């Protein structure tokens, strides 16, 4: 039996669709009924036959931070685990919550995997947990984590989660860790990268020249499946289709949606001023910030990533980002 944590998230929901197609025996964790509706919408982007595939999944209400609920999950005969669950936030106020979910929750999953003697654990990490570029070279899997003050809470907790996963490898559980760039995919239009499409559709006008790695969710899932089913173990792989500027990505989304391209460039000084003003406004309104210090500064960083290792391991190329964006835009319009 295969267990998927975070099955109601972007990666988890697309992963479940592909697993269900393979007629596997699947167990998935969910927290609320509302979240399940998101997964059904994702399935509907692929096929009209959602009910048949849905019935191949056994859903269990559980929380990775709650050991009693996980005890019920691991009472099933689980052989493989895809650990996709995570809390993603750039708000400083969410740091302790991210530690609980991303680090403590992963530690719980690892402990249960060790006890159950699962055949392999596949963990979805992030390029945020990879070391910085050295001497201007593209970042690869060998770059060591640098614990400095510039790291935001999400990066710190994903790195901490990786340390727990590597512990599993030392305690007898084969693991593979994937470090995707910014994941683009359909179904979650008001959160994560999905907001890029909804904001551009509403006429978003601003851009920065920062550069980072992007990849389509289909390629992330395809890689996870192939690595987990292979003999490869105790390795990590950076998953990036292309290194692109935020401006290029926003332009491509605008073109795919037949909307005006963002036309106002925002420099570092402007974003430094804006996040401070926004911080004051959040104190008064109690609303979530539009921009935090870390997200403001990261929007200007130019970081390039190497995918030589994963390409050599898989023997195939990732889908070009422009093609990914066009497919997602089609789903968005539908």
Short mmCIF file of N, CA and C in Angstrom, two decimals, residues 85-178:
data_model
loop_
_atom_site.label_atom_id
_atom_site.label_comp_id
_atom_site.label_asym_id
_atom_site.label_seq_id
_atom_site.Cartn_x
_atom_site.Cartn_y
_atom_site.Cartn_z
N UNK A 85 3.34 16.68 2.58
CA UNK A 85 2.71 17.66 3.48
C UNK A 85 3.72 18.68 3.97
N UNK A 86 3.30 19.95 3.96
CA UNK A 86 4.16 21.03 4.46
C UNK A 86 3.32 22.28 4.65
N UNK A 87 3.81 23.15 5.51
CA UNK A 87 3.22 24.48 5.66
C UNK A 87 4.15 25.46 4.98
N UNK A 88 3.62 26.20 4.01
CA UNK A 88 4.41 27.17 3.25
C UNK A 88 3.96 28.57 3.62
N UNK A 89 4.87 29.37 4.13
CA UNK A 89 4.54 30.75 4.48
C UNK A 89 5.82 31.57 4.55
N UNK A 90 5.72 32.84 4.23
CA UNK A 90 6.85 33.75 4.37
C UNK A 90 6.60 34.77 5.48
N UNK A 91 5.52 34.55 6.25
CA UNK A 91 5.20 35.45 7.35
C UNK A 91 6.02 35.06 8.58
N UNK A 92 6.75 35.98 9.17
CA UNK A 92 7.53 35.67 10.37
C UNK A 92 6.66 35.09 11.49
N UNK A 93 5.41 35.51 11.57
CA UNK A 93 4.53 35.04 12.64
C UNK A 93 4.18 33.56 12.50
N UNK A 94 4.42 32.98 11.32
CA UNK A 94 4.10 31.57 11.09
C UNK A 94 5.30 30.64 11.33
N UNK A 95 6.40 31.21 11.80
CA UNK A 95 7.63 30.41 11.91
C UNK A 95 7.46 29.20 12.83
N UNK A 96 6.90 29.42 14.02
CA UNK A 96 6.75 28.31 14.96
C UNK A 96 5.78 27.26 14.44
N UNK A 97 4.73 27.71 13.75
CA UNK A 97 3.79 26.76 13.15
C UNK A 97 4.48 25.93 12.08
N UNK A 98 5.36 26.56 11.29
CA UNK A 98 6.10 25.83 10.27
C UNK A 98 7.07 24.84 10.90
N UNK A 99 7.68 25.20 11.99
CA UNK A 99 8.56 24.26 12.68
C UNK A 99 7.78 23.03 13.12
N UNK A 100 6.57 23.25 13.64
CA UNK A 100 5.76 22.13 14.12
C UNK A 100 5.37 21.21 12.98
N UNK A 101 4.91 21.78 11.85
CA UNK A 101 4.45 20.96 10.73
C UNK A 101 5.63 20.39 9.95
N UNK A 102 6.54 21.26 9.54
CA UNK A 102 7.59 20.84 8.61
C UNK A 102 8.69 20.00 9.27
N UNK A 103 9.05 20.34 10.49
CA UNK A 103 10.12 19.58 11.16
C UNK A 103 9.54 18.48 12.06
N UNK A 104 8.71 18.89 13.03
CA UNK A 104 8.16 17.89 13.95
C UNK A 104 7.26 16.89 13.23
N UNK A 105 6.45 17.38 12.29
CA UNK A 105 5.57 16.49 11.53
C UNK A 105 6.36 15.49 10.71
N UNK A 106 7.45 15.96 10.09
CA UNK A 106 8.30 15.06 9.31
C UNK A 106 8.99 14.04 10.22
N UNK A 107 9.40 14.49 11.40
CA UNK A 107 10.01 13.56 12.36
C UNK A 107 9.03 12.44 12.72
N UNK A 108 7.76 12.80 12.88
CA UNK A 108 6.75 11.78 13.17
C UNK A 108 6.61 10.78 12.03
N UNK A 109 6.56 11.30 10.80
CA UNK A 109 6.44 10.41 9.64
C UNK A 109 7.65 9.49 9.56
N UNK A 110 8.83 10.05 9.78
CA UNK A 110 10.05 9.24 9.76
C UNK A 110 9.99 8.14 10.80
N UNK A 111 9.59 8.47 12.00
CA UNK A 111 9.52 7.46 13.07
C UNK A 111 8.58 6.32 12.72
N UNK A 112 7.44 6.66 12.16
CA UNK A 112 6.48 5.62 11.76
C UNK A 112 7.03 4.80 10.59
N UNK A 113 7.72 5.45 9.67
CA UNK A 113 8.30 4.72 8.53
C UNK A 113 9.36 3.72 9.00
N UNK A 114 10.16 4.14 9.96
CA UNK A 114 11.19 3.25 10.50
C UNK A 114 10.54 2.05 11.19
N UNK A 115 9.53 2.31 12.00
CA UNK A 115 8.85 1.22 12.71
C UNK A 115 8.14 0.27 11.75
N UNK A 116 7.57 0.84 10.67
CA UNK A 116 6.84 0.02 9.70
C UNK A 116 7.75 -0.65 8.68
N UNK A 117 9.03 -0.28 8.70
CA UNK A 117 10.01 -0.83 7.75
C UNK A 117 9.54 -0.65 6.30
N UNK A 118 9.14 0.58 5.99
CA UNK A 118 8.68 0.86 4.62
C UNK A 118 9.83 0.68 3.64
N UNK A 119 9.48 0.37 2.40
CA UNK A 119 10.49 0.06 1.39
C UNK A 119 11.20 1.32 0.88
N UNK A 120 10.47 2.46 0.85
CA UNK A 120 11.12 3.70 0.44
C UNK A 120 10.26 4.89 0.86
N UNK A 121 10.93 5.98 1.24
CA UNK A 121 10.29 7.24 1.59
C UNK A 121 10.74 8.30 0.59
N UNK A 122 9.78 8.91 -0.10
CA UNK A 122 10.07 10.00 -1.03
C UNK A 122 9.61 11.31 -0.39
N UNK A 123 10.53 12.23 -0.23
CA UNK A 123 10.23 13.49 0.46
C UNK A 123 10.31 14.67 -0.50
N UNK A 124 9.26 15.50 -0.47
CA UNK A 124 9.24 16.71 -1.29
C UNK A 124 9.80 17.86 -0.47
N UNK A 125 11.02 18.25 -0.77
CA UNK A 125 11.65 19.37 -0.09
C UNK A 125 11.50 20.63 -0.96
N UNK A 126 12.53 21.42 -1.09
CA UNK A 126 12.45 22.67 -1.86
C UNK A 126 13.85 23.15 -2.18
N UNK A 127 13.97 23.94 -3.26
CA UNK A 127 15.26 24.57 -3.52
C UNK A 127 15.62 25.57 -2.43
N UNK A 128 14.63 25.95 -1.61
CA UNK A 128 14.90 26.84 -0.49
C UNK A 128 15.83 26.19 0.53
N UNK A 129 15.89 24.84 0.52
CA UNK A 129 16.71 24.11 1.48
C UNK A 129 18.06 23.71 0.91
N UNK A 130 18.38 24.21 -0.30
CA UNK A 130 19.67 23.92 -0.93
C UNK A 130 20.63 25.06 -0.64
N UNK A 131 21.92 24.75 -0.58
CA UNK A 131 22.91 25.77 -0.29
C UNK A 131 22.99 26.87 -1.34
N UNK A 132 23.64 27.97 -0.98
CA UNK A 132 23.77 29.11 -1.88
C UNK A 132 24.79 28.85 -2.98
N UNK A 133 24.70 29.67 -4.01
CA UNK A 133 25.64 29.58 -5.13
C UNK A 133 27.04 29.97 -4.68
N UNK A 134 28.04 29.27 -5.21
CA UNK A 134 29.43 29.58 -4.91
C UNK A 134 30.14 30.04 -6.16
N UNK A 135 30.80 31.17 -6.08
CA UNK A 135 31.60 31.70 -7.18
C UNK A 135 30.78 31.90 -8.46
N UNK A 136 29.51 32.22 -8.29
CA UNK A 136 28.67 32.50 -9.45
C UNK A 136 28.24 31.29 -10.24
N UNK A 137 28.52 30.10 -9.75
CA UNK A 137 28.15 28.88 -10.46
C UNK A 137 26.72 28.48 -10.13
N UNK A 138 26.05 27.76 -11.04
CA UNK A 138 24.69 27.28 -10.73
C UNK A 138 24.69 26.39 -9.49
N UNK A 139 23.66 26.50 -8.70
CA UNK A 139 23.54 25.70 -7.49
C UNK A 139 23.27 24.24 -7.86
N UNK A 140 23.96 23.32 -7.21
CA UNK A 140 23.68 21.90 -7.42
C UNK A 140 23.51 21.20 -6.07
N UNK A 141 23.34 19.89 -6.11
CA UNK A 141 23.04 19.13 -4.90
C UNK A 141 24.19 19.10 -3.90
N UNK A 142 25.40 19.47 -4.34
CA UNK A 142 26.56 19.42 -3.46
C UNK A 142 26.75 20.71 -2.66
N UNK A 143 26.02 21.75 -3.01
CA UNK A 143 26.15 23.00 -2.27
C UNK A 143 25.67 22.81 -0.83
N UNK A 144 26.50 23.20 0.12
CA UNK A 144 26.16 23.00 1.52
C UNK A 144 25.30 24.13 2.06
N UNK A 145 24.36 23.76 2.91
CA UNK A 145 23.46 24.72 3.55
C UNK A 145 24.27 25.73 4.37
N UNK A 146 23.94 27.00 4.22
CA UNK A 146 24.61 28.05 4.97
C UNK A 146 23.61 28.68 5.93
N UNK A 147 23.78 28.43 7.19
CA UNK A 147 22.82 28.91 8.20
C UNK A 147 23.12 30.37 8.52
N UNK A 148 22.54 31.27 7.70
CA UNK A 148 22.76 32.69 7.94
C UNK A 148 21.44 33.42 8.17
N UNK A 149 21.54 34.67 8.52
CA UNK A 149 20.35 35.46 8.89
C UNK A 149 19.45 35.76 7.71
N UNK A 150 19.93 35.55 6.48
CA UNK A 150 19.12 35.84 5.30
C UNK A 150 18.11 34.73 5.02
N UNK A 151 18.29 33.57 5.63
CA UNK A 151 17.36 32.47 5.41
C UNK A 151 16.03 32.76 6.08
N UNK A 152 14.93 32.57 5.33
CA UNK A 152 13.62 32.80 5.91
C UNK A 152 13.12 31.53 6.60
N UNK A 153 12.03 31.67 7.35
CA UNK A 153 11.53 30.57 8.16
C UNK A 153 11.20 29.33 7.38
N UNK A 154 10.63 29.49 6.19
CA UNK A 154 10.28 28.32 5.38
C UNK A 154 11.53 27.54 5.00
N UNK A 155 12.58 28.25 4.57
CA UNK A 155 13.82 27.57 4.18
C UNK A 155 14.43 26.83 5.36
N UNK A 156 14.43 27.47 6.52
CA UNK A 156 15.01 26.84 7.72
C UNK A 156 14.25 25.57 8.08
N UNK A 157 12.93 25.63 8.03
CA UNK A 157 12.15 24.45 8.44
C UNK A 157 12.19 23.33 7.41
N UNK A 158 12.32 23.66 6.13
CA UNK A 158 12.45 22.60 5.13
C UNK A 158 13.82 21.93 5.24
N UNK A 159 14.84 22.72 5.57
CA UNK A 159 16.16 22.12 5.81
C UNK A 159 16.10 21.20 7.03
N UNK A 160 15.42 21.67 8.08
CA UNK A 160 15.27 20.84 9.27
C UNK A 160 14.51 19.56 8.97
N UNK A 161 13.50 19.65 8.10
CA UNK A 161 12.75 18.46 7.70
C UNK A 161 13.65 17.48 6.95
N UNK A 162 14.51 18.00 6.09
CA UNK A 162 15.45 17.13 5.37
C UNK A 162 16.35 16.37 6.34
N UNK A 163 16.78 17.03 7.40
CA UNK A 163 17.64 16.37 8.38
C UNK A 163 16.92 15.17 9.01
N UNK A 164 15.62 15.31 9.23
CA UNK A 164 14.85 14.19 9.76
C UNK A 164 14.77 13.05 8.74
N UNK A 165 14.61 13.40 7.47
CA UNK A 165 14.52 12.38 6.43
C UNK A 165 15.85 11.64 6.29
N UNK A 166 16.95 12.37 6.36
CA UNK A 166 18.26 11.70 6.29
C UNK A 166 18.45 10.78 7.49
N UNK A 167 17.84 11.13 8.61
CA UNK A 167 17.88 10.24 9.77
C UNK A 167 17.22 8.90 9.43
N UNK A 168 16.13 8.96 8.68
CA UNK A 168 15.46 7.73 8.26
C UNK A 168 16.40 6.83 7.48
N UNK A 169 17.21 7.47 6.61
CA UNK A 169 18.14 6.69 5.79
C UNK A 169 19.19 6.00 6.65
N UNK A 170 19.52 6.62 7.81
CA UNK A 170 20.49 6.02 8.72
C UNK A 170 19.87 4.92 9.58
N UNK A 171 18.53 4.91 9.62
CA UNK A 171 17.84 3.92 10.46
C UNK A 171 17.16 2.84 9.61
N UNK A 172 17.65 2.68 8.38
CA UNK A 172 17.23 1.53 7.59
C UNK A 172 16.16 1.76 6.55
N UNK A 173 15.68 3.01 6.39
CA UNK A 173 14.65 3.30 5.39
C UNK A 173 15.29 3.98 4.18
N UNK A 174 15.27 3.37 3.00
CA UNK A 174 15.78 4.03 1.80
C UNK A 174 14.96 5.30 1.52
N UNK A 175 15.62 6.39 1.16
CA UNK A 175 14.91 7.65 0.91
C UNK A 175 15.38 8.28 -0.40
N UNK A 176 14.50 9.07 -0.99
CA UNK A 176 14.88 9.97 -2.07
C UNK A 176 14.27 11.33 -1.73
N UNK A 177 15.05 12.38 -1.93
CA UNK A 177 14.60 13.73 -1.64
C UNK A 177 14.61 14.53 -2.94
N UNK A 178 13.50 15.18 -3.23
CA UNK A 178 13.45 16.05 -4.40
C UNK A 178 13.35 17.49 -3.92
#
